Short mmCIF file of C-alpha atoms in Angstrom, two decimals:
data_model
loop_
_atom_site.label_atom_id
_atom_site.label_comp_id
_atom_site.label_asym_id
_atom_site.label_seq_id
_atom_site.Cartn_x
_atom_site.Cartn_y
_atom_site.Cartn_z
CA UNK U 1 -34.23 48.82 21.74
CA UNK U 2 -31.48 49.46 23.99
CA UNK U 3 -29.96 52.54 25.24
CA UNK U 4 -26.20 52.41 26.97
CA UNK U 5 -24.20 54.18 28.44
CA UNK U 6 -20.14 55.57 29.85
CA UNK U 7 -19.81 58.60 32.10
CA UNK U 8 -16.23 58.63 30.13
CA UNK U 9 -15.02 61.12 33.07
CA UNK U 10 -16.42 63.67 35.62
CA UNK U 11 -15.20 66.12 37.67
CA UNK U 12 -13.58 69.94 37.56
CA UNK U 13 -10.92 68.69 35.31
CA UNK U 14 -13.56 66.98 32.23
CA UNK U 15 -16.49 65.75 31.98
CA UNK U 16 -17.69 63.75 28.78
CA UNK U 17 -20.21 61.32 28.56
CA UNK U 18 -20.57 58.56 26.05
CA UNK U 19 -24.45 57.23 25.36
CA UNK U 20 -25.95 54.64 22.34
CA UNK U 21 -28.04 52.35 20.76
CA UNK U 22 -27.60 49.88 17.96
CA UNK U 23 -28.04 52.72 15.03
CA UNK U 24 -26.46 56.20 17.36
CA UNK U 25 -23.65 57.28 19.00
CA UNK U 26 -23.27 60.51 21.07
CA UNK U 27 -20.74 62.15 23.04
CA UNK U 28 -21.98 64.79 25.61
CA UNK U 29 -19.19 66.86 25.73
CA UNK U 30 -15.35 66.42 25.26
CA UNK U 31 -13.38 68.11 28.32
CA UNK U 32 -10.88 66.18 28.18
CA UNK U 33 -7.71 66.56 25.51
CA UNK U 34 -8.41 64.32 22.50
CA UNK U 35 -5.83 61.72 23.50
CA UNK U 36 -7.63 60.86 26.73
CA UNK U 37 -10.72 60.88 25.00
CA UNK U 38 -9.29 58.18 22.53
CA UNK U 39 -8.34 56.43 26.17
CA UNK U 40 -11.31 56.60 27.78
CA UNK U 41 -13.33 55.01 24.44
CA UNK U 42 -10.81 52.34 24.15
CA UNK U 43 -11.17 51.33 28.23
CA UNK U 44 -15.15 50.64 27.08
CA UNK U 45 -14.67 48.75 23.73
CA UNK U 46 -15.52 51.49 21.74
CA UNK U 47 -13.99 53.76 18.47
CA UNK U 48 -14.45 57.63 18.83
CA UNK U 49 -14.75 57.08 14.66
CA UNK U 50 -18.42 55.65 15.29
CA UNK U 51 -19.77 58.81 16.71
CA UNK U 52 -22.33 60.39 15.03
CA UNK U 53 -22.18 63.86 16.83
CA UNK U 54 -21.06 65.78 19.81
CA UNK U 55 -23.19 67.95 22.08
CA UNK U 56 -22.06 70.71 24.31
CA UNK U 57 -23.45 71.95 27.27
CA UNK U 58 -21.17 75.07 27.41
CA UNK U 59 -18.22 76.27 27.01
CA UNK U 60 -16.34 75.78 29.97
CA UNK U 61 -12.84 74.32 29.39
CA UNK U 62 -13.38 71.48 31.51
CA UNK U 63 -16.51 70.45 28.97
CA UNK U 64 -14.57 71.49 25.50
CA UNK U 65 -10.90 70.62 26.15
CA UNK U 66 -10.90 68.14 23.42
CA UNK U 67 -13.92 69.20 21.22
CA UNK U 68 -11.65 71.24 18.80
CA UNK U 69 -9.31 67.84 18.22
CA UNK U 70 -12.21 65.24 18.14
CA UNK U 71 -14.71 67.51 16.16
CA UNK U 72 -11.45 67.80 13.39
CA UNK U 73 -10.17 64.04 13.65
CA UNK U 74 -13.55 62.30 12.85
CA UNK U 75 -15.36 64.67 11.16
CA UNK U 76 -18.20 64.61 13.66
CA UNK U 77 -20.85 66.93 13.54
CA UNK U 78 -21.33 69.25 16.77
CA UNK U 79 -24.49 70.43 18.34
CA UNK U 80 -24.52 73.45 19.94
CA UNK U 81 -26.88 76.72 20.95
CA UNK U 82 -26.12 80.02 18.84
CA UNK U 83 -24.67 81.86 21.91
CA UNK U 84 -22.49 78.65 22.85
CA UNK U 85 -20.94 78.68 19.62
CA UNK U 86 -20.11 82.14 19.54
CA UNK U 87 -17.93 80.96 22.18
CA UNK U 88 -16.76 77.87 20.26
CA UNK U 89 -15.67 79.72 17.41
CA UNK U 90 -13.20 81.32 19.22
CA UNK U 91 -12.20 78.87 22.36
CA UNK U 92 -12.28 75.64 19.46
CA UNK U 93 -10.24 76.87 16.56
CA UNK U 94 -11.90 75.64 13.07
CA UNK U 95 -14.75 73.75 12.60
CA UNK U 96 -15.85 73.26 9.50
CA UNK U 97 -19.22 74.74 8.99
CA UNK U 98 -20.57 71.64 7.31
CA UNK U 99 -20.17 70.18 11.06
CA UNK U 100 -21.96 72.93 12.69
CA UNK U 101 -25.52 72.67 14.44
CA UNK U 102 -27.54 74.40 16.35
CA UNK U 103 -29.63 72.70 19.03
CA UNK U 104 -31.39 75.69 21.14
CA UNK U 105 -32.51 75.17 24.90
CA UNK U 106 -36.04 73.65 25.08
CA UNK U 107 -35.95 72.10 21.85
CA UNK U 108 -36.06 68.57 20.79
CA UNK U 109 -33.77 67.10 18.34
CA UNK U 110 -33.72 63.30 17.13
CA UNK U 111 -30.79 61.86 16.01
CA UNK U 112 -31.08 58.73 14.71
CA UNK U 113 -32.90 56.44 17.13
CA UNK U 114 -32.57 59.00 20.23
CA UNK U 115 -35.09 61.67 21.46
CA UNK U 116 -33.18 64.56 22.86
CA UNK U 117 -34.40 66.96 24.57
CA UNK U 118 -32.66 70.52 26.18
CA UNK U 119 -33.24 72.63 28.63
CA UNK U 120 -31.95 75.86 30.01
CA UNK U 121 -29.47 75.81 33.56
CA UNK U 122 -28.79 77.97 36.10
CA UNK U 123 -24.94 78.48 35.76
CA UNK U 124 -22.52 81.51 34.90
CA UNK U 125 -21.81 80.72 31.21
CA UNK U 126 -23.47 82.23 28.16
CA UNK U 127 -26.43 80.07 28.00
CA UNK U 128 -25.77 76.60 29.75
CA UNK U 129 -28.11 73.45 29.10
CA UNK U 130 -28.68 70.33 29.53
CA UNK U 131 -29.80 67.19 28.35
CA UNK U 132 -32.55 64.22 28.65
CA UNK U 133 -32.34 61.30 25.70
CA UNK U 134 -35.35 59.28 24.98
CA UNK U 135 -34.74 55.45 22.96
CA UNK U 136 -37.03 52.73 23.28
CA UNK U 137 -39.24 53.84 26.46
CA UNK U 138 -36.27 54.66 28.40
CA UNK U 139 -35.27 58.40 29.48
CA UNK U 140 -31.85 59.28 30.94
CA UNK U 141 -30.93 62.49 32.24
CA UNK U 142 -28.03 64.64 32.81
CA UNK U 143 -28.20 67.27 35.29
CA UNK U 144 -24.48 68.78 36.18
CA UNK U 145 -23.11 72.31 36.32
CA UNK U 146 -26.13 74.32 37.96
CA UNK U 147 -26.14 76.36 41.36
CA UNK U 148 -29.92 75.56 42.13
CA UNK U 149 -32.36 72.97 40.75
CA UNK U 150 -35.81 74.89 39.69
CA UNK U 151 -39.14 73.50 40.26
CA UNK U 152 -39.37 73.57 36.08
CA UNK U 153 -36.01 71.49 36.00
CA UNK U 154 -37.37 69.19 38.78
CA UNK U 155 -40.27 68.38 36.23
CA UNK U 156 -38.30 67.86 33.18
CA UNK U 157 -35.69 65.67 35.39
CA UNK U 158 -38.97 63.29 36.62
CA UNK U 159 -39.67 59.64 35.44
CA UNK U 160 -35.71 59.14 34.29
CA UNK U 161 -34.90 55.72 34.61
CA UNK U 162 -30.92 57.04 35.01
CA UNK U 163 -30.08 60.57 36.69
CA UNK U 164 -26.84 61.70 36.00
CA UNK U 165 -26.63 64.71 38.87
CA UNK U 166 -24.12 66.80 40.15
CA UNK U 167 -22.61 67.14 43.52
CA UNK U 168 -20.30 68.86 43.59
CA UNK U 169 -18.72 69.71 46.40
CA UNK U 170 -19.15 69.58 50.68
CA UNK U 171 -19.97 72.91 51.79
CA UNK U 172 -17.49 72.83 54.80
CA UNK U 173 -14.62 71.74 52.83
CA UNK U 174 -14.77 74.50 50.31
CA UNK U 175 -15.35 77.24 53.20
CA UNK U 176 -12.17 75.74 55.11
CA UNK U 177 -10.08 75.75 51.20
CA UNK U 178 -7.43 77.67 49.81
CA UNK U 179 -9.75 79.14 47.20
CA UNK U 180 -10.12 82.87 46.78
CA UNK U 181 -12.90 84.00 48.49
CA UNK U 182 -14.19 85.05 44.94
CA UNK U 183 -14.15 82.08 43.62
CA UNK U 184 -16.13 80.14 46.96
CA UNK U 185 -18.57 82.98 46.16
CA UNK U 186 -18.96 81.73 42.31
CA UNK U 187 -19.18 78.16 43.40
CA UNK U 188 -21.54 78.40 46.56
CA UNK U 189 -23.95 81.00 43.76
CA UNK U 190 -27.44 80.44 42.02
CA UNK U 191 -24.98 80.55 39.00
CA UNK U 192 -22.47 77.83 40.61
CA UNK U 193 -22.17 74.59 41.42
CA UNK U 194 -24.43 71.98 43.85
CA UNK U 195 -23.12 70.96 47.02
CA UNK U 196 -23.93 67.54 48.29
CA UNK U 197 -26.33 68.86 50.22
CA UNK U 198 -28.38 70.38 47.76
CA UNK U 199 -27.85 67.67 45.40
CA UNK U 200 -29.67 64.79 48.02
CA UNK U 201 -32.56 67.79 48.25
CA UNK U 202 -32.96 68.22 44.55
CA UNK U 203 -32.38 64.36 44.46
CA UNK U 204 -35.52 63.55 47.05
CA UNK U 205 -37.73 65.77 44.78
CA UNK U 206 -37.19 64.42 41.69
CA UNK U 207 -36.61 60.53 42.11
CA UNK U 208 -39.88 58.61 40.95
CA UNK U 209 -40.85 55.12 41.24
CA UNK U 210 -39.17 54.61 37.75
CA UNK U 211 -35.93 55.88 38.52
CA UNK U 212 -33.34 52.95 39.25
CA UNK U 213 -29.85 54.65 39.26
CA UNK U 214 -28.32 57.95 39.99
CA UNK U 215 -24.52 58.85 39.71
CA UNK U 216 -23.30 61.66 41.31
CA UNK U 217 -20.99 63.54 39.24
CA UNK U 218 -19.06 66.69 38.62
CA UNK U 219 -17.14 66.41 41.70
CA UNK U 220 -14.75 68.70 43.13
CA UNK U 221 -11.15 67.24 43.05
CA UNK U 222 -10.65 69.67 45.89
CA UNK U 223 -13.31 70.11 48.04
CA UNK U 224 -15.40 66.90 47.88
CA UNK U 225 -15.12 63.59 48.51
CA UNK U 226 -16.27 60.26 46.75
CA UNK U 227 -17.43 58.50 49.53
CA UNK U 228 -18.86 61.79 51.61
CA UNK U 229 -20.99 62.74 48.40
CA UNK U 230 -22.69 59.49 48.38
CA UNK U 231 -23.02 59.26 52.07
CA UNK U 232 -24.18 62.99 52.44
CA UNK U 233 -27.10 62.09 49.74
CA UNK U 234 -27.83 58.81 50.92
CA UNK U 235 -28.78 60.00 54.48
CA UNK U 236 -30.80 63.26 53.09
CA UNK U 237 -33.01 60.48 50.60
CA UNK U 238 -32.74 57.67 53.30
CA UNK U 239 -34.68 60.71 55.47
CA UNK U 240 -37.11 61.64 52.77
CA UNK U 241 -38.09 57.48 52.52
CA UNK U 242 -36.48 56.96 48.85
CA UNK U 243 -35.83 53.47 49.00
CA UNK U 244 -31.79 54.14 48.71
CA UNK U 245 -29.95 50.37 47.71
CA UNK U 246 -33.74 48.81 47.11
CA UNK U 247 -35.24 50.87 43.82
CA UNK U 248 -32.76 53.26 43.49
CA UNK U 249 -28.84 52.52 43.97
CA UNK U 250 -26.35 55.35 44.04
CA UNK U 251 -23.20 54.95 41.57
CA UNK U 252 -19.72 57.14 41.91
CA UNK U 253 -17.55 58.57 38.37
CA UNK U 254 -14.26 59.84 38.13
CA UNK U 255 -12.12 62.05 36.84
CA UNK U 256 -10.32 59.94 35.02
CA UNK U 257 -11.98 56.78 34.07
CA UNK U 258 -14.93 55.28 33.06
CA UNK U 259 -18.03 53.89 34.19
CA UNK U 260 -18.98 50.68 32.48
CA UNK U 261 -20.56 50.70 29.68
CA UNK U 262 -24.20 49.79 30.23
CA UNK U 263 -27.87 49.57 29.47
CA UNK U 264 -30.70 51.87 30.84
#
């Protein structure tokens, strides 16, 4: 009764994330190009062939790069809401409609051994969600791509034994970049991304006394750093008294490898 996982990658260039048990295997997103994707599954031990489905979050590039490629190559069924696909249809060129699903926000879906359950983010696609999976007592939670945490996602988020959470970027850095000012606008947005700060904030609400590991993820190639994310949200819980490297121990992902493949 155990549930693993990979954050495969993470950051603005892809994001997928690899979680499953004994009878299940799911890949939350694929925004990377198939070949990587083959990579990154090979770097954990593990065959893309296995999967039993795909989810999508939305249809940002940097979460469906590869979905077109993987979804085709291993015949893998792909979950999606009905406004997301509209999207797919044309972003993803052809997937069979045998493969197709539709997994609306605030549902719950099982598939095989794994509880799943979506809910509705704050973010400027067509209808962005997100995901919490359920196996064997365990709950793990992923929480990326939203410019504010509500009080409702707070909730949902709660009693996850693994938080998968964005941060995104340090405010400073992105003020001080090269970005068009449109674009800083877009980011720093209800409808953006998190900052670090906002992310230890969020964090310092939600973290219970069964929640034992949190990787920050989603970050900013440009205007964030590794070691400033976790530092920025270790002070902001370390302030709030979550017990920061006793119960709960902060974990980095990358852009452009792995996480080991472990157990909730």
């Amino acid at each position: 009764m155990t549930l693993h996982y990979s954050v495969l990658a993470s950051g603005s260039s892809g994001n997928a994330i690899y979680i499953k048990t004994e009878k299940t295997r799911l890949l939350v997103d694929a925004g990377l190009s198939g070949k990587k994707l083959e990579q990154l599954f090979a770097e954990i031990g593990e065959n893309p062939g296995g999967l039993n489905a795909i989810l999508i979050t939305h249809e940002h590039s940097d979460h469906i790069k590869g979905l077109g490629v993987m979804a085709r190559r291993y015949a893998v069924p792909v979950y999606a809401n009905a406004k997301t696909w509209f999207e797919l249809d044309r972003l993803c060129g052809k997937i069979d409609v045998e493969q197709k699903f539709h997994f609306e926000r605030g549902q719950t879906l099982t598939l095989g051994d794994i509880d799943i359950e979506s809910y509705g983010i704050s973010h400027d696609a067509v209808e962005p969600m997100a995901f919490c999976f359920f196996h064997g007592g365990k709950k793990l939670s992923i929480a990326t791509d939203l410019g504010y945490v509500s009080e409702k996602i707070k909730g949902t988020l709660r009693d996850s034994q693994v938080l998968i959470f964005e941060a995104n970027h340090d405010v400073e850095m992105l003020r001080m970049s090269r970005y068009p000012w449109n674009i800083k606008r877009r980011i720093l947005s209800d409808v953006g991304h998190l900052s670090n700060e906002a992310s230890g904030e969020a964090l310092a609400d939600i973290i219970t006394d069964a929640t034992q590991k949190v990787y920050l993820a989603h970050l900013s190639q440009d205007n964030n750093l590794r070691d400033l994310a976790r530092m920025t949200v270790e002070q902001i819980l370390r302030e709030e008294d979550v017990p920061v490297n006793q119960q709960v121990t902060l974990h980095d992902t990358y852009p452009d490898r792995p996480t080991k493949l472990v157990a909730v």
